[in-house]
N, CA, C and O atoms as CSV, one atom per row, in Angstrom:
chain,resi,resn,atom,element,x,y,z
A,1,UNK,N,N,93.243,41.935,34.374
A,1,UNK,CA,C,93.796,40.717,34.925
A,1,UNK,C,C,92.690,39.825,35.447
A,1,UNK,O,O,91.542,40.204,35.684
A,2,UNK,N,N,93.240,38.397,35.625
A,2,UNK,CA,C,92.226,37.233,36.082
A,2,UNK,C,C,91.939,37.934,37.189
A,2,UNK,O,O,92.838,38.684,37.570
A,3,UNK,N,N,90.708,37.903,37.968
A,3,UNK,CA,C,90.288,38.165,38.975
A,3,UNK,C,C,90.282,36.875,40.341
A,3,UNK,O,O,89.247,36.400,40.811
A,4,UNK,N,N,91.349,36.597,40.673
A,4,UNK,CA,C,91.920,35.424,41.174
A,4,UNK,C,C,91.687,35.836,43.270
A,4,UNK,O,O,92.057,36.702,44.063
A,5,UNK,N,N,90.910,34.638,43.288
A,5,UNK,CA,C,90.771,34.871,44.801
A,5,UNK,C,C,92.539,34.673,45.841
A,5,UNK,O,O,93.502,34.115,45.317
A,6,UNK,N,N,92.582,35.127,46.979
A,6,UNK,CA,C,93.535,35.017,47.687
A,6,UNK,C,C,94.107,33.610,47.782
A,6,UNK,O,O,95.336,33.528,47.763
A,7,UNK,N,N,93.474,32.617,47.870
A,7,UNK,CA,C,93.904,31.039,47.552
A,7,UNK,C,C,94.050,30.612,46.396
A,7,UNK,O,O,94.805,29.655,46.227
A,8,UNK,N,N,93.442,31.141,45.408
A,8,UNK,CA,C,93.971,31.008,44.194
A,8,UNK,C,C,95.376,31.412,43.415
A,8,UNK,O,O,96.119,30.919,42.566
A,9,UNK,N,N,95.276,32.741,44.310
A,9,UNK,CA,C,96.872,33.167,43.966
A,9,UNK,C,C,97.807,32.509,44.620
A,9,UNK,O,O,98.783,32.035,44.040
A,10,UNK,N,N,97.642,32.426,45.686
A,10,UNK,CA,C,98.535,31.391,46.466
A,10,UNK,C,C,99.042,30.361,45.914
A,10,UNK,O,O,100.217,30.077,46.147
A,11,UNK,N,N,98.199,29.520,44.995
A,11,UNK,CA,C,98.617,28.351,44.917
A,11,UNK,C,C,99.195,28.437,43.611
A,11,UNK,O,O,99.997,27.561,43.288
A,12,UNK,N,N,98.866,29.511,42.671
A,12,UNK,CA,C,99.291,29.705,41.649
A,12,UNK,C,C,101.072,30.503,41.546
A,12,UNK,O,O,101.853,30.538,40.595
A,13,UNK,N,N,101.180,30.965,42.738
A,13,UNK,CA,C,102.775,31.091,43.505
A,13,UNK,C,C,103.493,29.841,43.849
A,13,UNK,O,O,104.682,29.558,43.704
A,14,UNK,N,N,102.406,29.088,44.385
A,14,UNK,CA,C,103.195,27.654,44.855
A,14,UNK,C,C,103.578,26.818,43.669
A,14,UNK,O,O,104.543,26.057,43.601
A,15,UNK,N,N,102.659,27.078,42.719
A,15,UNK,CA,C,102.798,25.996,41.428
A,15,UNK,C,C,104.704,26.461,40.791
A,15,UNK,O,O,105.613,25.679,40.514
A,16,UNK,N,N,104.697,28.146,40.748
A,16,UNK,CA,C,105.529,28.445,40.284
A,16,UNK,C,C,106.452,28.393,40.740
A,16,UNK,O,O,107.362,28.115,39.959
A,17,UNK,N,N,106.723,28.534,41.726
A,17,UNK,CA,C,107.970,28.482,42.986
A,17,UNK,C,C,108.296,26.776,42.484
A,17,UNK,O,O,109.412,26.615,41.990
A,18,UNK,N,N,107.625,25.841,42.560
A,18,UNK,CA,C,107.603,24.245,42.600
A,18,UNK,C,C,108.332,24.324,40.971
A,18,UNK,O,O,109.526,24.361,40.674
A,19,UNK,N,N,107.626,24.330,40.455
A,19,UNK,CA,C,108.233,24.762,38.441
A,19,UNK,C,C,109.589,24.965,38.732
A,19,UNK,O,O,110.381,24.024,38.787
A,20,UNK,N,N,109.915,26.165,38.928
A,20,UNK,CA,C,111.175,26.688,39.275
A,20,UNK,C,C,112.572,25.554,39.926
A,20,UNK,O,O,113.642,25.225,39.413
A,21,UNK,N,N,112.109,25.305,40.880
A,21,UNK,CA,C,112.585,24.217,41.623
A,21,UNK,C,C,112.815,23.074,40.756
A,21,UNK,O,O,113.918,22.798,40.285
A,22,UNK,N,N,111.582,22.315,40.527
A,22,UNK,CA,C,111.800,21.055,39.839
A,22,UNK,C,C,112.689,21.680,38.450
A,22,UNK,O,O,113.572,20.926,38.040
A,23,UNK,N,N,112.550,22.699,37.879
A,23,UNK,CA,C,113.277,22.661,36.567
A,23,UNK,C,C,115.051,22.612,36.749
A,23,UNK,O,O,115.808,22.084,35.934
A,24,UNK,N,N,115.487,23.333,38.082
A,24,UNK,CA,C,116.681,23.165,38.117
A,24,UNK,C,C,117.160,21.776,38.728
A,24,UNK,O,O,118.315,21.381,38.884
A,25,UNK,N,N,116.065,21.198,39.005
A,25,UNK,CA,C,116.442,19.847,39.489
A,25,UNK,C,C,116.551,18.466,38.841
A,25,UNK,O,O,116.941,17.345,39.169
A,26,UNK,N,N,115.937,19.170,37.587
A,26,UNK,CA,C,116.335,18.125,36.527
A,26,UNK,C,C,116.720,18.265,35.526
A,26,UNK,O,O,116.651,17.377,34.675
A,27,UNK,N,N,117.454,19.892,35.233
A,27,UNK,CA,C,118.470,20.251,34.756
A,27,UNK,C,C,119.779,19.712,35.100
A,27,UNK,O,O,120.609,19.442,34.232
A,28,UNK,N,N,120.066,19.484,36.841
A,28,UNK,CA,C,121.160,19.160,36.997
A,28,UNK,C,C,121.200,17.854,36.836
A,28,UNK,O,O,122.234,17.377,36.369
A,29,UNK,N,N,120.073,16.964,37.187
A,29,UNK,CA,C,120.859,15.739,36.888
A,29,UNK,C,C,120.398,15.004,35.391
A,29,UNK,O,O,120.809,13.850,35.275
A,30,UNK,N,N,119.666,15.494,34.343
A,30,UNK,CA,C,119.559,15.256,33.432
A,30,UNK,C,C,120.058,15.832,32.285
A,30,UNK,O,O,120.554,15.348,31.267
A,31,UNK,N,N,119.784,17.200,32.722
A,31,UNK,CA,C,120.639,18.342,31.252
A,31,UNK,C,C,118.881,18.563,30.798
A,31,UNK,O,O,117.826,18.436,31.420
A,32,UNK,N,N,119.224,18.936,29.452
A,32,UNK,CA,C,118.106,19.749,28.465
A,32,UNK,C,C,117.038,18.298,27.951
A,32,UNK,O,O,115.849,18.291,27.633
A,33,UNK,N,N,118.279,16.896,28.058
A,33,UNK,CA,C,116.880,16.032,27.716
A,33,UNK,C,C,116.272,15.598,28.279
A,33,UNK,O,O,115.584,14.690,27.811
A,34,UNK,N,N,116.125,16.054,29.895
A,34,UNK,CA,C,115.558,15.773,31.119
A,34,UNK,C,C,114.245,16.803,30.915
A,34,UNK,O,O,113.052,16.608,31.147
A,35,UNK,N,N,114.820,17.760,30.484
A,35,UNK,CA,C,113.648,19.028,30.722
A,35,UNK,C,C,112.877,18.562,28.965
A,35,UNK,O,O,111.712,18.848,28.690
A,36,UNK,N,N,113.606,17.999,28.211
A,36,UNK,CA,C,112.643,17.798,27.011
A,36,UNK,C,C,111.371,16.837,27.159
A,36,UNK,O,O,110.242,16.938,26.680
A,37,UNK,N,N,111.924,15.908,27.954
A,37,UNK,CA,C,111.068,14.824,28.236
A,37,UNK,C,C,110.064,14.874,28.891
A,37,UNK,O,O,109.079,14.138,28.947
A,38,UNK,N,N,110.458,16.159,29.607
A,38,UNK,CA,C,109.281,16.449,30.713
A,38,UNK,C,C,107.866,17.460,29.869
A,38,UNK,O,O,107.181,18.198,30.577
A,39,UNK,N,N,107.635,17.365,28.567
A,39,UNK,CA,C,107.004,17.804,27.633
A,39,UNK,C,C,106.185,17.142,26.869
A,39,UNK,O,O,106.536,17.357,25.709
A,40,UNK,N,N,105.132,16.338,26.902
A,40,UNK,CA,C,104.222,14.987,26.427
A,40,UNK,C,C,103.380,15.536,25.594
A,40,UNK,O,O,102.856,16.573,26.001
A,41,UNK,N,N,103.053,15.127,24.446
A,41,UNK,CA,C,102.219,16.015,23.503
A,41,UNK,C,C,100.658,15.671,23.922
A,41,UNK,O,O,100.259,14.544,24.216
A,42,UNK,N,N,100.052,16.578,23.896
A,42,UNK,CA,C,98.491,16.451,24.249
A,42,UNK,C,C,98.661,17.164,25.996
A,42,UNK,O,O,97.722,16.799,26.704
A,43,UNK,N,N,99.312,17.746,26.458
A,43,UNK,CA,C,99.689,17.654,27.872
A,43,UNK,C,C,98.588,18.671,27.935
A,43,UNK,O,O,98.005,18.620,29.018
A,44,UNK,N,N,98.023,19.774,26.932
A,44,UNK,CA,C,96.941,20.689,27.037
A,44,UNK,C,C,95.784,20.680,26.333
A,44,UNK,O,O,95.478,19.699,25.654
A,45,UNK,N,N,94.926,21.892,26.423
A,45,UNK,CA,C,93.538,21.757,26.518
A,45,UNK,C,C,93.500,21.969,24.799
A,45,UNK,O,O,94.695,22.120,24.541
A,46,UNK,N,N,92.929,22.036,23.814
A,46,UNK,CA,C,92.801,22.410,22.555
A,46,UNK,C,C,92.483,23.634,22.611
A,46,UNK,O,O,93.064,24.361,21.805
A,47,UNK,N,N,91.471,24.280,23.559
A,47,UNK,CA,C,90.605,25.702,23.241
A,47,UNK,C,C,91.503,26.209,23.597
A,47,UNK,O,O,92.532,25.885,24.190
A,48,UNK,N,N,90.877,27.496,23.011
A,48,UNK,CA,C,91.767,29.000,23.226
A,48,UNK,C,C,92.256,29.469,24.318
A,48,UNK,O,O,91.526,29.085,25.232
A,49,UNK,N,N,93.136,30.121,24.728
A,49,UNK,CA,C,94.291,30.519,25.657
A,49,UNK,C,C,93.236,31.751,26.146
A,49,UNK,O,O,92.557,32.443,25.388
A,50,UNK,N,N,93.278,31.816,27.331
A,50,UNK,CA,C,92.507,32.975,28.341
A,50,UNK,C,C,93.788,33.922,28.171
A,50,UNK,O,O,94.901,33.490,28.472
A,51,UNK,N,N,93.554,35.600,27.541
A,51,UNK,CA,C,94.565,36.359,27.558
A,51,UNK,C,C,94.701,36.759,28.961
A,51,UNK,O,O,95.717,37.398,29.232
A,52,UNK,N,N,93.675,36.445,30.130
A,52,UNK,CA,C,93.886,37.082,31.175
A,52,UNK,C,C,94.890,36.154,32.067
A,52,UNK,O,O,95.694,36.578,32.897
A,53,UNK,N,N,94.697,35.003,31.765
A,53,UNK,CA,C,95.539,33.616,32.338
A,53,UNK,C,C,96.454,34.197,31.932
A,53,UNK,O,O,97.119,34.682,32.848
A,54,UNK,N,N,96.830,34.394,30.952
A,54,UNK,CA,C,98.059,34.230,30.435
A,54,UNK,C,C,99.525,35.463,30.917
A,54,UNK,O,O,100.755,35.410,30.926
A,55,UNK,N,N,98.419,36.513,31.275
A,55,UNK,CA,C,98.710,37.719,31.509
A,55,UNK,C,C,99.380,37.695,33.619
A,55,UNK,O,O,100.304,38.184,34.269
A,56,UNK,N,N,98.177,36.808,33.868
A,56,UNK,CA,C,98.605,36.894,35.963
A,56,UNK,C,C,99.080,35.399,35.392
A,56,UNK,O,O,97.970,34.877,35.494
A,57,UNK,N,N,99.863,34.411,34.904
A,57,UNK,CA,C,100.682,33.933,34.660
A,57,UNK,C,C,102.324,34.373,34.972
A,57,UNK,O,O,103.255,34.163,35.749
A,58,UNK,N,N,101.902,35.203,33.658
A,58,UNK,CA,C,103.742,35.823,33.791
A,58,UNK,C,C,103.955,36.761,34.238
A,58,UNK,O,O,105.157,37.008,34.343
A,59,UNK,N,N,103.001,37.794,34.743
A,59,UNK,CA,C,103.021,38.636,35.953
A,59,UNK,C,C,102.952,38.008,37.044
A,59,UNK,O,O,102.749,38.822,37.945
A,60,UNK,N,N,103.028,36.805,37.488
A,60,UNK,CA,C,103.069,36.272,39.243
A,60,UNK,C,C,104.280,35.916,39.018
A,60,UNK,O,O,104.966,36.393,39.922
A,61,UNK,N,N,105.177,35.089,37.994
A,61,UNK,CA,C,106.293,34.209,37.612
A,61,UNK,C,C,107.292,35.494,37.897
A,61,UNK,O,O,108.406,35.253,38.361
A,62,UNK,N,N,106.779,37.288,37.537
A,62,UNK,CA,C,107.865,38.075,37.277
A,62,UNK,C,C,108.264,38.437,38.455
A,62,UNK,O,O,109.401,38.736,38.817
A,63,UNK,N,N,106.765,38.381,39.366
A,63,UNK,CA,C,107.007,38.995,40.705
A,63,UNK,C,C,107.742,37.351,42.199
A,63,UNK,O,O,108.057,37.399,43.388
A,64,UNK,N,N,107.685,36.224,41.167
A,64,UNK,CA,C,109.014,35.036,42.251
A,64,UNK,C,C,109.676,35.586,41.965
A,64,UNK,O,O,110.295,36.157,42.862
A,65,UNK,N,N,110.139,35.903,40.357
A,65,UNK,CA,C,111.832,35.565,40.038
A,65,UNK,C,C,112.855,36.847,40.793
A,65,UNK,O,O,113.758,37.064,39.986
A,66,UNK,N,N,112.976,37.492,41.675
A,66,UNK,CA,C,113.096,38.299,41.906
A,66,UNK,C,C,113.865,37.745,43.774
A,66,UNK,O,O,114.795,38.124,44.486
A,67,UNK,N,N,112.625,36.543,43.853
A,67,UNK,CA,C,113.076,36.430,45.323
A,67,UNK,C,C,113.377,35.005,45.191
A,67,UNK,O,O,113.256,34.268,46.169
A,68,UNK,N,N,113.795,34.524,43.957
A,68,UNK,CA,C,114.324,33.293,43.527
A,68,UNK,C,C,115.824,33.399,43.695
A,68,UNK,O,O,116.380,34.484,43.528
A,69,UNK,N,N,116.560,32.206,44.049
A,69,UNK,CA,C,117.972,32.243,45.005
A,69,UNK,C,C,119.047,31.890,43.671
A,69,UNK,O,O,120.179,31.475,43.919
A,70,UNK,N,N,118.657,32.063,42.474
A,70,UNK,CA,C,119.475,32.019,41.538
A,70,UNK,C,C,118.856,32.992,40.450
A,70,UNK,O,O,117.749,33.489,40.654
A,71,UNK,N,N,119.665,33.301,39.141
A,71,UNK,CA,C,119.563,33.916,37.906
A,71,UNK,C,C,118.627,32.743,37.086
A,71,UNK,O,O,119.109,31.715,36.611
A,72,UNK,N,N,117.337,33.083,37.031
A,72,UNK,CA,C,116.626,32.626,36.186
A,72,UNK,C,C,116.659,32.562,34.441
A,72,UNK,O,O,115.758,33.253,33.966
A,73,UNK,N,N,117.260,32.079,33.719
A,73,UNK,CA,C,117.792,32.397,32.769
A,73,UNK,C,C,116.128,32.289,31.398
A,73,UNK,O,O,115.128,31.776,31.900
A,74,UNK,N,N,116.036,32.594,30.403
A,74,UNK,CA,C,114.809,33.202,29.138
A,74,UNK,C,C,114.348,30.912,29.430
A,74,UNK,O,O,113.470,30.402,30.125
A,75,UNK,N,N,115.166,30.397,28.747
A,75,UNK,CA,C,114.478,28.895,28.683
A,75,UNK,C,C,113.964,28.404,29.952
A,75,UNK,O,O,112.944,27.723,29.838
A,76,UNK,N,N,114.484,28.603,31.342
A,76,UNK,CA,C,113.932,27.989,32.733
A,76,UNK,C,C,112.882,28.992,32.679
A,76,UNK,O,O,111.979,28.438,33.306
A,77,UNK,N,N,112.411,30.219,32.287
A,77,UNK,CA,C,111.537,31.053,32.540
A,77,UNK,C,C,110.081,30.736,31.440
A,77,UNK,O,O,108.941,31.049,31.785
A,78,UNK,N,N,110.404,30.074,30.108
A,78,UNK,CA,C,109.809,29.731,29.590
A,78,UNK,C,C,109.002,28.457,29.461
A,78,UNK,O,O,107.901,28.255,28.950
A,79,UNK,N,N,109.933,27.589,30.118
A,79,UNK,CA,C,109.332,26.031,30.850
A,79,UNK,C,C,108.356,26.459,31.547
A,79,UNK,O,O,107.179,26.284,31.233
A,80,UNK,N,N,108.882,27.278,32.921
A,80,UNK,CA,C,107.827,26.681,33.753
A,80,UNK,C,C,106.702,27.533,33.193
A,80,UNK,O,O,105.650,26.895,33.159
A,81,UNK,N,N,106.606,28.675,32.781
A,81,UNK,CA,C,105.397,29.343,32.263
A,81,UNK,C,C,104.351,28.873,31.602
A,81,UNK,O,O,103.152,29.121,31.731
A,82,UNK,N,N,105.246,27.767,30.473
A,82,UNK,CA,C,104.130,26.613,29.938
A,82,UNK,C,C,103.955,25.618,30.487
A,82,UNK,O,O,102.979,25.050,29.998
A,83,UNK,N,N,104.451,25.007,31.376
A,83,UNK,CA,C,104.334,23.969,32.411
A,83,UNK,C,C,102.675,24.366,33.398
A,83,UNK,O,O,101.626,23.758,33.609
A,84,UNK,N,N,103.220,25.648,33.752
A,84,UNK,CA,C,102.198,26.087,34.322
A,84,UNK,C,C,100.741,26.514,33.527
A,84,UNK,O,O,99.600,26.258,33.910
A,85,UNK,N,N,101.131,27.197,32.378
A,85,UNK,CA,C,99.834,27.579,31.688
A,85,UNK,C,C,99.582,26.119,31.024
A,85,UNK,O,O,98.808,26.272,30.078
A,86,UNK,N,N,99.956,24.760,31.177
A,86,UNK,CA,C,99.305,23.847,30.501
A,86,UNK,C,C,98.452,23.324,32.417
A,86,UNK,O,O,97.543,22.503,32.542
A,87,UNK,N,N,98.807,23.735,33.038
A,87,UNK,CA,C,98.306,23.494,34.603
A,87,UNK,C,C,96.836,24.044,34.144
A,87,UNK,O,O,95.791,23.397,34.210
A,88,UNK,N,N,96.936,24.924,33.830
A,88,UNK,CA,C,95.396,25.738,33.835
A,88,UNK,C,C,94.679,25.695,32.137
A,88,UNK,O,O,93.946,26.561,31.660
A,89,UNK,N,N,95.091,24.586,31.541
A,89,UNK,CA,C,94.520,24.127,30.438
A,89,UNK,C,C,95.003,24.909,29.343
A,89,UNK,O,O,94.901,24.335,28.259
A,90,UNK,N,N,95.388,25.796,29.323
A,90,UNK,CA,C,95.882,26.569,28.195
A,90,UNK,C,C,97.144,25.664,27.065
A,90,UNK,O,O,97.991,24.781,27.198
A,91,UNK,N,N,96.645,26.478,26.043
A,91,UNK,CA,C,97.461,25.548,24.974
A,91,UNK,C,C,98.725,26.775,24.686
A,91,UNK,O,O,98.672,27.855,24.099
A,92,UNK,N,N,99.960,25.992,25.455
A,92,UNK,CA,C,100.975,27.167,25.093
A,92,UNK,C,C,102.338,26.019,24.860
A,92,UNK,O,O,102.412,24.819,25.126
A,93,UNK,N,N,103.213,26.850,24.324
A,93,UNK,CA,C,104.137,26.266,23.815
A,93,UNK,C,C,106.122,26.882,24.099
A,93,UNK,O,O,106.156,28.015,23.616
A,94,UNK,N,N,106.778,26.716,24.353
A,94,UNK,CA,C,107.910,26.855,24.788
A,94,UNK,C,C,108.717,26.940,23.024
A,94,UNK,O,O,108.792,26.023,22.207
A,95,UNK,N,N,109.178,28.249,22.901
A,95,UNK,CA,C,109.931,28.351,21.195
A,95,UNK,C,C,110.950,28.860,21.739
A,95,UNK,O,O,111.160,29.736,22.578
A,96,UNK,N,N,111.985,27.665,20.677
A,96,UNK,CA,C,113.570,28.098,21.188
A,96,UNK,C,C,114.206,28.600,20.055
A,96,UNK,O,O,114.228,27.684,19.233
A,97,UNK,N,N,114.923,29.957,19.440
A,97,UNK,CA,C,115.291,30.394,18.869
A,97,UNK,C,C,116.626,31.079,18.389
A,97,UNK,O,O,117.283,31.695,19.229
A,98,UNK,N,N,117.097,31.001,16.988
A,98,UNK,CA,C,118.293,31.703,17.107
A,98,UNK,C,C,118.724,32.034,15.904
A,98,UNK,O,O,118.259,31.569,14.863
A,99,UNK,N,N,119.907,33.100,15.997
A,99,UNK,CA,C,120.366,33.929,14.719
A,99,UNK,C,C,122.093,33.292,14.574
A,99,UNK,O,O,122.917,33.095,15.467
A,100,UNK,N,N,122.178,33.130,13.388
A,100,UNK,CA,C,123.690,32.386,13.436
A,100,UNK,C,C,124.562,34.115,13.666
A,100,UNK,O,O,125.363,34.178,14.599
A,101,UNK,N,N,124.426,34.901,13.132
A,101,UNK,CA,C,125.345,35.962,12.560
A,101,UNK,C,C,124.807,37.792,13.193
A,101,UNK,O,O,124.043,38.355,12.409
A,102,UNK,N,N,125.115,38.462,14.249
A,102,UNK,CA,C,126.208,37.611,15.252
A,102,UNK,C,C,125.060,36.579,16.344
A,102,UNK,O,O,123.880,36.754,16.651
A,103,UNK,N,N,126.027,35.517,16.697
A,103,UNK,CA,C,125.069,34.088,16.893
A,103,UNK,C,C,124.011,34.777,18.399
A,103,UNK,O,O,124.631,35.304,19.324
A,104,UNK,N,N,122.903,34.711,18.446
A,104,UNK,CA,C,122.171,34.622,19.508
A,104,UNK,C,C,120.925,33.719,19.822
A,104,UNK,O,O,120.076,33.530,18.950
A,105,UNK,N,N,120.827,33.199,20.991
A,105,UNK,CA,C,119.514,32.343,21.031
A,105,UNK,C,C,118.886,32.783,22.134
A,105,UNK,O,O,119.318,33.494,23.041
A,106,UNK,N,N,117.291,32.051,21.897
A,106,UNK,CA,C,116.704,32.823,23.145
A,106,UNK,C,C,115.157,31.499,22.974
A,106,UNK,O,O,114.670,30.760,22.118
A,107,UNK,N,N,114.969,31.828,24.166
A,107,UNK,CA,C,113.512,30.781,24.150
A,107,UNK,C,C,112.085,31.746,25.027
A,107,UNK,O,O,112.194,32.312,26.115
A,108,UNK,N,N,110.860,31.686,24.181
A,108,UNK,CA,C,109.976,32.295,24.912
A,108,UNK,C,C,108.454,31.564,24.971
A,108,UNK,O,O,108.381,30.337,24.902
A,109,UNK,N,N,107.613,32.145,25.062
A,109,UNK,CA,C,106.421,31.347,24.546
A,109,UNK,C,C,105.362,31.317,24.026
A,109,UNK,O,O,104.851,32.357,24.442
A,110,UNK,N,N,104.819,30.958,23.541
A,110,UNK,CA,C,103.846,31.431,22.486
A,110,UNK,C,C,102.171,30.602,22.630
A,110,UNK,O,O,101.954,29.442,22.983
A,111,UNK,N,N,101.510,31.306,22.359
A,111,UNK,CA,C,99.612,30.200,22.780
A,111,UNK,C,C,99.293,31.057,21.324
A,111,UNK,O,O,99.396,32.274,21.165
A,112,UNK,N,N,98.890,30.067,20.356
A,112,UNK,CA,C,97.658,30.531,19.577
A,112,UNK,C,C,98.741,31.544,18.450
A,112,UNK,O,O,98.366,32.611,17.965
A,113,UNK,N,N,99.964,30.985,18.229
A,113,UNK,CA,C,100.872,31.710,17.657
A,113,UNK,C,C,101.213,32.999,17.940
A,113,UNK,O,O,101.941,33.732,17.270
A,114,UNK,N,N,100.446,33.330,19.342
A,114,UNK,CA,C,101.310,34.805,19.455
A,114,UNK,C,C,102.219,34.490,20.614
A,114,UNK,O,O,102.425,33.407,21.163
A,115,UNK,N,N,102.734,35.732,20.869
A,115,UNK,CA,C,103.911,35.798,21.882
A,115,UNK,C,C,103.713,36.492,23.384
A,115,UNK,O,O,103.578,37.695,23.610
A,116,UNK,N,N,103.735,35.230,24.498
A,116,UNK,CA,C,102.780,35.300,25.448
A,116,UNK,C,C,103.970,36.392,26.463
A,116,UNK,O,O,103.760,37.571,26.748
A,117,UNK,N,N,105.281,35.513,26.875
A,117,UNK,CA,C,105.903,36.612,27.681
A,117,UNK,C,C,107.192,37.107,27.353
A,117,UNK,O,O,107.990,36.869,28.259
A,118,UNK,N,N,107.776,37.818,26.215
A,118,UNK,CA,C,108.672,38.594,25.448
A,118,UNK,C,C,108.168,39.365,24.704
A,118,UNK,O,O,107.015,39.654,24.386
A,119,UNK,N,N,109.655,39.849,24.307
A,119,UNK,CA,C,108.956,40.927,22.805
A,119,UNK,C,C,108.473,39.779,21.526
A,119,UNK,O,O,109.128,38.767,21.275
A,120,UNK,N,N,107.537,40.070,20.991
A,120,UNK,CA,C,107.358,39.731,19.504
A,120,UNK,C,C,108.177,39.941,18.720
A,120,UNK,O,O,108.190,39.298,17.671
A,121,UNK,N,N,109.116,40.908,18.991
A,121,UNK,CA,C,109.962,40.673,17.813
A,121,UNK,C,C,111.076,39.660,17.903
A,121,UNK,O,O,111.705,39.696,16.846
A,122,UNK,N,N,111.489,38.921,18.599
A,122,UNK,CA,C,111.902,38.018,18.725
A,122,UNK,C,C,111.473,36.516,17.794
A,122,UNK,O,O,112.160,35.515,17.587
A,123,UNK,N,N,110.297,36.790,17.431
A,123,UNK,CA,C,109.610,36.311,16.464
A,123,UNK,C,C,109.448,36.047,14.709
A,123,UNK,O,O,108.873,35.240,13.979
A,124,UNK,N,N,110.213,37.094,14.575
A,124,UNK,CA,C,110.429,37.536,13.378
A,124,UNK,C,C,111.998,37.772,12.964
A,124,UNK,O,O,112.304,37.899,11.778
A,125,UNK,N,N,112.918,37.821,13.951
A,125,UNK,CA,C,113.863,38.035,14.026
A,125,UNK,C,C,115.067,36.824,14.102
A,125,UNK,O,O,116.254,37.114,13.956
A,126,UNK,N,N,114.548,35.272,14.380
A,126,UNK,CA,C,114.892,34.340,15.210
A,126,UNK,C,C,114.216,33.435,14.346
A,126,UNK,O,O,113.062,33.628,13.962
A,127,UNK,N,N,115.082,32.205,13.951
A,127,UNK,CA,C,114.776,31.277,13.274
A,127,UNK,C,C,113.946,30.171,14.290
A,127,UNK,O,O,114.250,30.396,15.462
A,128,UNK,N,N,113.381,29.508,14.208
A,128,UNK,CA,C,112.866,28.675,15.306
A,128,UNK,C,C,113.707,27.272,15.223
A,128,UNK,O,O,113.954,26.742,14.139
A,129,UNK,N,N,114.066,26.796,16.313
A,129,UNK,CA,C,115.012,25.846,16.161
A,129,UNK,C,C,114.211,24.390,16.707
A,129,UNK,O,O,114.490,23.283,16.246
A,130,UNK,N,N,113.121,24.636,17.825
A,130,UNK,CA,C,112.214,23.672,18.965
A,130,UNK,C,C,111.417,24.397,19.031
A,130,UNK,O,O,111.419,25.612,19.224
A,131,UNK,N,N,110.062,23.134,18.747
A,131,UNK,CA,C,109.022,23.715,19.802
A,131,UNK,C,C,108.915,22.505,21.119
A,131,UNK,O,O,109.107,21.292,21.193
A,132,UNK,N,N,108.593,23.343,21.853
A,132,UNK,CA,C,108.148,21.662,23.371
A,132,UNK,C,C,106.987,22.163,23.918
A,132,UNK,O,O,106.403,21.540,24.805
C-alpha cells in the first residue's frame, strides 16, 4: 500500500466522505444526468495509474462505507472512486454494465483497462453500456 502520512490519510477520508455526500446530493436533485455531467473529459492525468493509489483508494472508500448513514449502492461507489482517483491524477474510468437475460447491471471501474475495485469478471461477462 501507498505509504500515506497521517494527514494525508485524513484528507483522503475527507475527500471521500465529501464524494459520497455530494453524489447523493445531486442525485436527488438532478437524477443520473446530474451525476453524468459531473464527468468532463480530460478531468485526468494521461500517465499510468499508481497500483498502490489505486489500491488505499478503495481500501479507505471500503473502510467509510460502513459508517456511511445510507446503503451505498456499486454506481455511487464507483463515482466517487473515480472522482477521487482523478483527484490524485490517475486516469480511471466509471463502466456501467449489463446482461439482458436474466437482466442484471452493475457499474465498476477500470484505469488502464483493468478492473480497479470489483471482480474482473464482471468484465467479460457484462456488455458495456457507459463509460464516464
Amino acid at each position: 500500500m501507498l505509504s500515506m502520512g497521517r494527514l494525508s490519510r485524513g484528507l483522503l477520508y475527507f475527500r471521500l466522505i465529501r464524494e459520497l455526500l455530494r453524489y447523493d446530493l445531486i442525485e436527488a436533485i438532478a437524477g443520473f444526468r446530474g451525476i453524468r455531467r459531473g464527468f468532463r473529459p480530460g478531468e485526468f492525468n494521461r500517465e499510468s495509474t499508481s497500483l498502490e493509489l489505486e489500491a488505499e483508494v478503495c481500501d479507505a472508500l471500503n473502510r467509510c462505507i460502513p459508517f456511511y448513514w445510507k446503503l451505498v449502492p456499486c454506481l455511487q461507489r464507483s463515482v466517487v472512486t473515480v472522482r477521487v482517483l482523478r483527484i490524485y491524477g490517475a486516469h480511471a474510468e466509471v463502466v456501467i454494465g449489463y446482461r439482458l437475460a436474466p437482466f442484471m447491471a452493475h457499474a465498476w471501474v477500470e484505469a488502464g483497462g483493468r478492473m480497479v475495485n470489483d471482480s474482473p469478471a464482471f468484465q467479460s461477462r457484462l456488455q458495456v453500456l457507459e463509460r464516464l
